Short mmCIF file of C-alpha atoms in Angstrom, two decimals:
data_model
loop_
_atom_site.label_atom_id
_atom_site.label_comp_id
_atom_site.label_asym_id
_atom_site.label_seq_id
_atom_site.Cartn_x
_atom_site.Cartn_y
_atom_site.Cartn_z
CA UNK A 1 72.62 -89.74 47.60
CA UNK A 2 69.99 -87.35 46.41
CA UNK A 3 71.67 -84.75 48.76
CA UNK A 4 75.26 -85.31 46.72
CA UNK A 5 73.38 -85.27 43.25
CA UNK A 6 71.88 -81.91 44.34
CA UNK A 7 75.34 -80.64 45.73
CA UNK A 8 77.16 -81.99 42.30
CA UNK A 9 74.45 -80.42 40.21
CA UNK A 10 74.88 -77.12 42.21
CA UNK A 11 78.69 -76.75 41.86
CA UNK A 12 78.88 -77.39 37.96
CA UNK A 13 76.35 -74.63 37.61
CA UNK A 14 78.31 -72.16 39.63
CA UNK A 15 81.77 -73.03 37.52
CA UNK A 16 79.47 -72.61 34.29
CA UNK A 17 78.62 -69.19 35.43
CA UNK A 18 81.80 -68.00 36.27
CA UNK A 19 83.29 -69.36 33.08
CA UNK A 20 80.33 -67.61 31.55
CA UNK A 21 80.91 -64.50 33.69
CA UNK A 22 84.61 -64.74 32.72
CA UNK A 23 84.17 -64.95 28.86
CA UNK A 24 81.73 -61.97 28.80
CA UNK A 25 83.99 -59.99 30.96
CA UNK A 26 84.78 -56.86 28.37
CA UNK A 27 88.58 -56.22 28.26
CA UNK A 28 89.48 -52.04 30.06
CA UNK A 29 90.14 -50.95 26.24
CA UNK A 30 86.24 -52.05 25.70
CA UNK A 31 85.19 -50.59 28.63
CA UNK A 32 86.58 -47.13 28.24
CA UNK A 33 85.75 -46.90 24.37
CA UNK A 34 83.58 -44.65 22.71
CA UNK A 35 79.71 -45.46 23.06
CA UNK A 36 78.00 -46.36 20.30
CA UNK A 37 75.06 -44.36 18.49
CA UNK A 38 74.20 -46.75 15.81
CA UNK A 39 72.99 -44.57 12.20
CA UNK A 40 71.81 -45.59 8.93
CA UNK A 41 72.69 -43.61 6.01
CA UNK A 42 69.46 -41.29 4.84
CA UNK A 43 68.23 -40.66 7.81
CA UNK A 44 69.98 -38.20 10.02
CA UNK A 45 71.91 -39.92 12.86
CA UNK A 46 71.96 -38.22 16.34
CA UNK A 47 74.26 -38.20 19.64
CA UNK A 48 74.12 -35.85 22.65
CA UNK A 49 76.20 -33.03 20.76
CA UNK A 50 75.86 -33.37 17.23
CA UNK A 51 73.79 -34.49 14.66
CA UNK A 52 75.16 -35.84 11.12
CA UNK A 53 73.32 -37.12 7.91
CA UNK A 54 75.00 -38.32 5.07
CA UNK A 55 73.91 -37.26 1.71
CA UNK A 56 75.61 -38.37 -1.12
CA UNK A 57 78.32 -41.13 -1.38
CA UNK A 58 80.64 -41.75 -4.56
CA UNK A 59 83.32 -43.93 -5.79
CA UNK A 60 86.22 -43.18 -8.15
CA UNK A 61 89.38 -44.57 -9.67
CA UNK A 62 91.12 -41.67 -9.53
CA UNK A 63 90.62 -38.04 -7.40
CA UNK A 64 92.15 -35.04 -8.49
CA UNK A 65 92.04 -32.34 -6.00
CA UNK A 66 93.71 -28.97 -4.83
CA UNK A 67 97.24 -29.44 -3.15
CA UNK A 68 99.79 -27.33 -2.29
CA UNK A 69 101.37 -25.02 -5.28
CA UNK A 70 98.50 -26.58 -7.39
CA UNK A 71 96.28 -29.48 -8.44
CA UNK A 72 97.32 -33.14 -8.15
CA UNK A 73 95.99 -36.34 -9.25
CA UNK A 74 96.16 -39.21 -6.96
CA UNK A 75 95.67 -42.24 -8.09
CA UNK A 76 94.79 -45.78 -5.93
CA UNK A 77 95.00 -49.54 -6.13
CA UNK A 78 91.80 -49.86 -3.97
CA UNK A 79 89.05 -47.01 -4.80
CA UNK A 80 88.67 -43.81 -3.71
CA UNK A 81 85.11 -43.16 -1.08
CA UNK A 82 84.18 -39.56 -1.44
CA UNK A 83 81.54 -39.21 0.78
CA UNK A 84 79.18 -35.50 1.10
CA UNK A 85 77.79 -35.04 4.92
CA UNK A 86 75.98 -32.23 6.52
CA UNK A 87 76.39 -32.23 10.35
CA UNK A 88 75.51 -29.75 13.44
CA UNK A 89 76.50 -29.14 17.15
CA UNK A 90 73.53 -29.80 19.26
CA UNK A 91 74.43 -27.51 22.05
CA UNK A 92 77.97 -26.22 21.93
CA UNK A 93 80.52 -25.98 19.76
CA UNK A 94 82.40 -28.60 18.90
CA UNK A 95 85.13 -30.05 16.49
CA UNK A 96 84.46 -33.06 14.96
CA UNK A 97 88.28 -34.72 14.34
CA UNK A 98 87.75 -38.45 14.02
CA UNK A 99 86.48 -40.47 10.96
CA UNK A 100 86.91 -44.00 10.10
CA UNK A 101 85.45 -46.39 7.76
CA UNK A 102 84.80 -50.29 8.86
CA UNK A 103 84.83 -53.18 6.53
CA UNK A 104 82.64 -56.03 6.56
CA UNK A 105 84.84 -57.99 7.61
CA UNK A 106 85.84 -55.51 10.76
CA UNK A 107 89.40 -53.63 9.72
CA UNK A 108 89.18 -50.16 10.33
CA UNK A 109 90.54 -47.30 8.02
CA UNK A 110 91.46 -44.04 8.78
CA UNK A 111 90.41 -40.99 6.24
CA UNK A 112 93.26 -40.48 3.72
CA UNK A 113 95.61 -37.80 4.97
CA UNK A 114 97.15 -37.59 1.12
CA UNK A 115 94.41 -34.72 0.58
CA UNK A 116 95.30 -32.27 3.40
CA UNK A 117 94.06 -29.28 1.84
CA UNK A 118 91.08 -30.13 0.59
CA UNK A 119 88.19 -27.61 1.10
CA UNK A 120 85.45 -28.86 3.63
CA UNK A 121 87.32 -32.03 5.19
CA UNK A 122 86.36 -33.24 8.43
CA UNK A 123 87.94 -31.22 10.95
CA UNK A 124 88.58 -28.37 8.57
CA UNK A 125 85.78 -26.27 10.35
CA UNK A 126 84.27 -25.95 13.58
CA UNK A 127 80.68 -26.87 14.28
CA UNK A 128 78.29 -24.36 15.87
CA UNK A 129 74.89 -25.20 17.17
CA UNK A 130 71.76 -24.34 15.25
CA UNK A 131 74.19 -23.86 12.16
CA UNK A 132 74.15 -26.92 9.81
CA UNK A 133 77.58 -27.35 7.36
CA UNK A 134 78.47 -29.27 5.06
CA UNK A 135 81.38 -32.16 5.82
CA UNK A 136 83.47 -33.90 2.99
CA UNK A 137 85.32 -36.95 3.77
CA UNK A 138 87.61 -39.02 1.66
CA UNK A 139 88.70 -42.81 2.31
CA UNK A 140 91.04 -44.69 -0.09
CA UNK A 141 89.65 -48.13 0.75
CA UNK A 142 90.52 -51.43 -0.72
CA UNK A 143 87.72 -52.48 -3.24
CA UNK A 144 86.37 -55.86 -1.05
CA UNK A 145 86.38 -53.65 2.28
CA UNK A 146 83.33 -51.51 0.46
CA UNK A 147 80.15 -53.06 0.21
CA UNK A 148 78.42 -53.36 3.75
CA UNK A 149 81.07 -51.28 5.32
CA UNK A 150 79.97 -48.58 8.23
CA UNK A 151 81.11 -44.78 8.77
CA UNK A 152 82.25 -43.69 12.21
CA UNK A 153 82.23 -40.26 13.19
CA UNK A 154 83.32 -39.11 16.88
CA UNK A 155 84.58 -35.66 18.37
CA UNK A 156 87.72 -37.65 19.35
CA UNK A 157 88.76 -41.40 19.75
CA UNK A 158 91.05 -40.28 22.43
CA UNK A 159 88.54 -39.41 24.57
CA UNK A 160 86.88 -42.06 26.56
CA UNK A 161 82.90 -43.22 26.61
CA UNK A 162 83.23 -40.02 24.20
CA UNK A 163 79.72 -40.52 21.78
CA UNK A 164 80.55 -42.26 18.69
CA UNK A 165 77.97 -42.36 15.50
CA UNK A 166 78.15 -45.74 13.34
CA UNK A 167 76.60 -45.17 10.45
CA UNK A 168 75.25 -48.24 8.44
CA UNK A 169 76.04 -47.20 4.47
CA UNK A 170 73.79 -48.83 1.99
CA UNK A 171 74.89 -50.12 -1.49
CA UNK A 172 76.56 -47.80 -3.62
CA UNK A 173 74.36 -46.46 -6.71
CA UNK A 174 75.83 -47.30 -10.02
CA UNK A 175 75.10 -43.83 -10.90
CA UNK A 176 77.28 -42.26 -8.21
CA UNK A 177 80.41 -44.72 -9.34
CA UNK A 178 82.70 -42.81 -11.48
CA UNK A 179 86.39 -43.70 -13.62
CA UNK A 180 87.54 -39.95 -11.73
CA UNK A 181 86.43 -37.12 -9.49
CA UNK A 182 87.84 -33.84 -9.04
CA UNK A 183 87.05 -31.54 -6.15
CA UNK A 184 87.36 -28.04 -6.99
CA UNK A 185 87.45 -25.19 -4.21
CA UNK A 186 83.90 -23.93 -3.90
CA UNK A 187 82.10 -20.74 -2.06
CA UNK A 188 81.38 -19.69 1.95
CA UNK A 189 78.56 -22.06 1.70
CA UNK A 190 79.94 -25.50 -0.14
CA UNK A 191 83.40 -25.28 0.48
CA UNK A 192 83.87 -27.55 -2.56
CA UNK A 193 82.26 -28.31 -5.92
CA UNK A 194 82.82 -31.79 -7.40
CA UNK A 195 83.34 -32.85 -11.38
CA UNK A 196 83.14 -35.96 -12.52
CA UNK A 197 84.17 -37.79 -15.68
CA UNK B 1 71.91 -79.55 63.95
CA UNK B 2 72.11 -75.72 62.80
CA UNK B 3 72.44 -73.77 65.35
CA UNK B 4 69.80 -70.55 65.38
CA UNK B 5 71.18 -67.60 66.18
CA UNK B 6 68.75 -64.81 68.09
CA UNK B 7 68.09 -62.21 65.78
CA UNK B 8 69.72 -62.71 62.68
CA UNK B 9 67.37 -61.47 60.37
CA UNK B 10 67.81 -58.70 61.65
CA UNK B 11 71.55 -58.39 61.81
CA UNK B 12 70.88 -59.16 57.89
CA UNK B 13 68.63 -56.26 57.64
CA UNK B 14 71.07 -53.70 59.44
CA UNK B 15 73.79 -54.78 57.74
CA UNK B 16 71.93 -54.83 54.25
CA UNK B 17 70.73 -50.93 55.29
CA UNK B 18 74.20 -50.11 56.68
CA UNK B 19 75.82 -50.78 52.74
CA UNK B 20 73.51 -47.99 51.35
CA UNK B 21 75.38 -45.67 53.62
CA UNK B 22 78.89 -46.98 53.41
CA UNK B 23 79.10 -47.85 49.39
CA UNK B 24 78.21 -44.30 48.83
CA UNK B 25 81.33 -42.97 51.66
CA UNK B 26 83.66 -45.60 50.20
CA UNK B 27 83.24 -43.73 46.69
CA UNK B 28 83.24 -40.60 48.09
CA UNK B 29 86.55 -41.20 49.79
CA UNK B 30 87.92 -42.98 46.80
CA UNK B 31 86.82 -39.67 44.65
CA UNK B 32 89.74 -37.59 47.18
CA UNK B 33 87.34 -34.79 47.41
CA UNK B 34 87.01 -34.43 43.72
CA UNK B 35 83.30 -35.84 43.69
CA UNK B 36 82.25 -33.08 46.13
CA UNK B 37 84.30 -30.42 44.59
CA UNK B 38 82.27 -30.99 41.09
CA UNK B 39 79.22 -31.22 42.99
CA UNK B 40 80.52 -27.38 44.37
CA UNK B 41 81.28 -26.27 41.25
CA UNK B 42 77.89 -27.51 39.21
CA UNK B 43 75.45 -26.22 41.98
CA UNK B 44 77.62 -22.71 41.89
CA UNK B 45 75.41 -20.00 40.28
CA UNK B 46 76.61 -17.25 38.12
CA UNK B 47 77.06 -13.53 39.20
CA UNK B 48 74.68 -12.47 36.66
CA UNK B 49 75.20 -8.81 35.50
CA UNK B 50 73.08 -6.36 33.52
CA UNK B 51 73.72 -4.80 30.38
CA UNK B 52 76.02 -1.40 30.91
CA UNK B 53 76.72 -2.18 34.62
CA UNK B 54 80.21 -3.54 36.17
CA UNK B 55 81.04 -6.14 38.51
CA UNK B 56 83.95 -6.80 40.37
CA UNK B 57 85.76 -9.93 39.30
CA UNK B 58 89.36 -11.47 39.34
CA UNK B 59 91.22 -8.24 39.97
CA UNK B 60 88.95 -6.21 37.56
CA UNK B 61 85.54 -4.91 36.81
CA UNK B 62 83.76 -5.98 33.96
CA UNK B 63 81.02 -4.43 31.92
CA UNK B 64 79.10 -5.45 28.87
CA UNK B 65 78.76 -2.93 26.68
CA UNK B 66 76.76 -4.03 23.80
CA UNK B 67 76.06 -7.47 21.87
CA UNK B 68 75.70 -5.70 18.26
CA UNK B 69 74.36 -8.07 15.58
CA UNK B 70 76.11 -7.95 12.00
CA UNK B 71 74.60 -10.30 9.07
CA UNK B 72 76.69 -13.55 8.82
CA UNK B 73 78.33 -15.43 5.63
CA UNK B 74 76.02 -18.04 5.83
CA UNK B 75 72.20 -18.37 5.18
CA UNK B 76 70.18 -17.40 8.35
CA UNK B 77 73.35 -16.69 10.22
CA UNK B 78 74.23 -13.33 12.32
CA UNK B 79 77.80 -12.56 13.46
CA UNK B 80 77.75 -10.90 17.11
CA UNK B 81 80.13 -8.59 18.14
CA UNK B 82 80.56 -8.45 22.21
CA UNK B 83 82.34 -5.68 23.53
CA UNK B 84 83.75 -5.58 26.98
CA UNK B 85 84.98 -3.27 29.20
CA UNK B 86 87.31 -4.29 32.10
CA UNK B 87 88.85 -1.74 34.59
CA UNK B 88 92.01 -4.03 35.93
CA UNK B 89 92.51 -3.04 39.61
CA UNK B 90 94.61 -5.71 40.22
CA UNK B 91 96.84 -6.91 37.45
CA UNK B 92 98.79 -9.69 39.40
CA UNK B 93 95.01 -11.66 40.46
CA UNK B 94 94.06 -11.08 36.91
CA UNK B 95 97.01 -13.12 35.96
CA UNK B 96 96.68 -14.92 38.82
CA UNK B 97 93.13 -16.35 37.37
CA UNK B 98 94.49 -17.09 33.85
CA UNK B 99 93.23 -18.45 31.84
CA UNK B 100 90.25 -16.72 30.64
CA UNK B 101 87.15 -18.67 29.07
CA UNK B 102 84.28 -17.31 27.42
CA UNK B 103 81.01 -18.30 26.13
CA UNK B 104 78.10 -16.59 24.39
CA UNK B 105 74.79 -18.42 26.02
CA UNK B 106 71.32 -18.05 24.32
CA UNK B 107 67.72 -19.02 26.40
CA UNK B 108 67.37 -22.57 25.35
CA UNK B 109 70.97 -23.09 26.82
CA UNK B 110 73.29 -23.71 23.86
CA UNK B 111 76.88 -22.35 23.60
CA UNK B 112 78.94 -20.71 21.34
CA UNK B 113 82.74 -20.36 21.68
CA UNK B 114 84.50 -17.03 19.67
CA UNK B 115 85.51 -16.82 16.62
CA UNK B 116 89.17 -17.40 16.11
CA UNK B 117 89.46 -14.92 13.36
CA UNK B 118 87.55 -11.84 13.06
CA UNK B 119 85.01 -12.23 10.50
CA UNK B 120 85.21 -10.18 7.04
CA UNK B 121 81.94 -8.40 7.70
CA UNK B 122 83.82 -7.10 11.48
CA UNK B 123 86.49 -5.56 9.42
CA UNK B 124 83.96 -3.72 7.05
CA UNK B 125 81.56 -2.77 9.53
CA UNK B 126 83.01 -2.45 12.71
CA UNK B 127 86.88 -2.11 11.88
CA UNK B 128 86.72 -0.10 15.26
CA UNK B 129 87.06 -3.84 16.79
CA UNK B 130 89.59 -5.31 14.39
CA UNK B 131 93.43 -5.83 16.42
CA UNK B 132 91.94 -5.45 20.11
CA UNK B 133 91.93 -7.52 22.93
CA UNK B 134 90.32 -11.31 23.18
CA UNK B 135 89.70 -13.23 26.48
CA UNK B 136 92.51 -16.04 25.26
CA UNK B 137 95.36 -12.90 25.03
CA UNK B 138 94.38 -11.42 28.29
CA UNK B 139 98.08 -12.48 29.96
CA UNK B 140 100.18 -9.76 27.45
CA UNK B 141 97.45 -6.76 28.45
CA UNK B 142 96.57 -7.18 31.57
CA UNK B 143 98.41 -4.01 33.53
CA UNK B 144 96.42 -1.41 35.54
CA UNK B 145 93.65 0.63 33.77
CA UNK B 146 90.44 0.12 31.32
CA UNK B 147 91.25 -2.66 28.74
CA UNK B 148 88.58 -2.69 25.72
CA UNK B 149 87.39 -6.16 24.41
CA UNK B 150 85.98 -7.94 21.19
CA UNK B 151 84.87 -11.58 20.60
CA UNK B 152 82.90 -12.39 18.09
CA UNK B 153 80.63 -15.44 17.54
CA UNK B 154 78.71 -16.81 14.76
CA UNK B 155 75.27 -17.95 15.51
CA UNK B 156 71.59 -18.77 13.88
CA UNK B 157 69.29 -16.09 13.31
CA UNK B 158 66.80 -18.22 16.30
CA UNK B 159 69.22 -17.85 18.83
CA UNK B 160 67.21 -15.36 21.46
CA UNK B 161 68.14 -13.97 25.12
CA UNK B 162 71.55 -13.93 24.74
CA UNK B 163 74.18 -13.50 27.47
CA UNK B 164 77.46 -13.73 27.80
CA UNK B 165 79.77 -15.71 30.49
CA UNK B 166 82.50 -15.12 31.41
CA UNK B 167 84.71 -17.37 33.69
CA UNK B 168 88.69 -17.31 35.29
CA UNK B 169 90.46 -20.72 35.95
CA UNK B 170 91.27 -19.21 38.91
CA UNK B 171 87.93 -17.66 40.46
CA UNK B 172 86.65 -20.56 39.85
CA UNK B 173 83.55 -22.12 40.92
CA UNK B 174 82.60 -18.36 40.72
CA UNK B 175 81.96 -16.80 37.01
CA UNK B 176 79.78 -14.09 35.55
CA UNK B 177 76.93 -13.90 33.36
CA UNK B 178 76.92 -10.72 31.48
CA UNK B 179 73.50 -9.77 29.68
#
């Protein structure tokens, strides 16, 4: 009897494991996804070939920025994430193409694409090692998906187990929140100058 | 009654020592040669060429002839002109080894790719080098005789012991390091 007990005992711990095993199984997309390099913002974030730090974040209603044949205004229901970065290659150049912003709540947003000539964007310029530049990225976010959201910066999301920095962004300052901001083209070093009103 | 086997701890033990040498095979085999083939190609070691002489590679040979140093756009920045020499030999292996890849190297190991563009300060200074020949259009110049080359890179003012390399898809594992 004490033999069966032990044999009974035995067999519901091995289908708990593999149900365990099976539930904790990571799907191929998982597997084969970028790695993560977890950041927080103010303190410069590092993966094997580039470093990034953020430096200044700001919200607007509005952005009005250089297009083609001119200036345009481009207005949002959500709110506008204008967000100034410095970033480096570590040992060899590289291009930095992929930036997306993650909500609390987990949806994932792409950086606008309605500002395509914008001095300084991500991807803009390449990244040489040793020689830190400045990095402007732009998000047109809805307003909820803000607060305790994180930044996401990669070489590439095509490429798999590719390095990816997730960035933890603290609260907003109420200083840095703004009814519009215009980015004006700046100089060799800032690429852009921004107003505010 | 179990029955006891003679020696079958150490059948275990053989056949525990045997998977060290046949996990390691069964990956190899599953790799189709491509796992020893990288192993080849990371263990190769550059032809490494001094400054002003020439070495035969790919249907040509190649020459550094200076690494001249012109002040950058940006703060604590230096733009560095490399000019090559080739004397093509052998235009059909040249394009036989296409494409062309090159790489400015510095002593701590980092890379640089060239420059695109030529920078403004190239033009002003050096307009000698503006309109020549880069490693990517090798294919439309490569025809018997000496062919002139510029890259430029754009690189810290710390970046020390610089070389250049210098590699052909199709000579590969072999490539050169010109410094």
């Amino acid at each position: 009897m004490s033999g069966g007990l032990k044999n009974a005992v035995a067999l519901c711990l091995a289908i708990a494991a593999l149900y365990g095993m099976r539930l904790s199984t990571p799907l191929y997309s998982e597997i084969v996804s970028p790695v993560a390099v977890p950041g927080v913002q103010g303190k410069p974030a590092k993966t094997a070939r580039f470093v990034m730090g953020i430096v200044k974040v700001y919200l607007a209603q509005e952005l009005t920025a250089p297009g083609l044949g001119g200036t345009r205004t481009y207005t949002t229901s959500g709110r506008w994430l204008v967000i100034e970065a410095a970033a480096k290659a570590s040992s060899e150049s590289i291009a930095l193409t992929s930036a997306q912003w993650r909500g609390p709540d987990g949806i994932r947003y792409a950086m606008t694409r309605r500002l395509s000539t914008t001095p300084g964007l991500l991807g803009s310029e390449r990244l040489e090692p040793g020689i830190p530049r400045p990095i402007l990225l732009v998000f047109e976010l809805p307003e909820n998906q803000i607060e305790g959201g994180t930044l996401l910066v990669a070489e590439s999301v095509l490429a798999p187990l590719s390095e990816q920095l997730q960035i933890t962004m603290t609260p907003i300052e109420a200083a840095n929140i703004h009814p519009s901001i215009t980015i004006e083209r700046g100089g060799h070093i800032l690429p852009w100058k921004l107003g505010f009103r | 009654m179990a029955t006891e086997y003679p020696n079958t701890r150490k059948h275990y033990w053989i056949c525990l020592v045997l998977l060290l040498v046949l996990i390691p095979a069964a990956i190899l085999m599953h790799s189709r040669g491509a796992f020893i083939e990288w192993i080849a190609q990371a263990s190769q070691e550059p032809i490494t060429v001094e400054r002003g002489k020439s070495q035969p590679y790919a249907g040509g040979n190649w020459r550094l002839v200076d690494l001249s140093p012109l002040p950058g756009r940006l703060p604590d920045t230096n733009v560095l002109l490399a000019e090559l020499e080739i004397a093509i030999d052998d235009p059909v292996r040249i394009k036989q080894a296409l494409p062309c890849s090159i790489w400015l190297i510095d002593k701590d190991g980092r890379r640089w790719e060239p420059a695109f563009l030529s920078e403004p300060v190239v033009r002003q200074m050096r307009p000698d080098a503006v309109g020549k020949p880069h490693c990517f259009n090798l294919p439309e110049i490569a025809r018997a005789g000496t062919v002139q080359m510029f890259e430029t890179f754009l690189i810290p003012h710390d970046a020390e012991g610089l070389a250049l390399s210098v590699s052909m898809t199709g000579e590969q594992p072999l490539r050169l390091l010109l410094e």
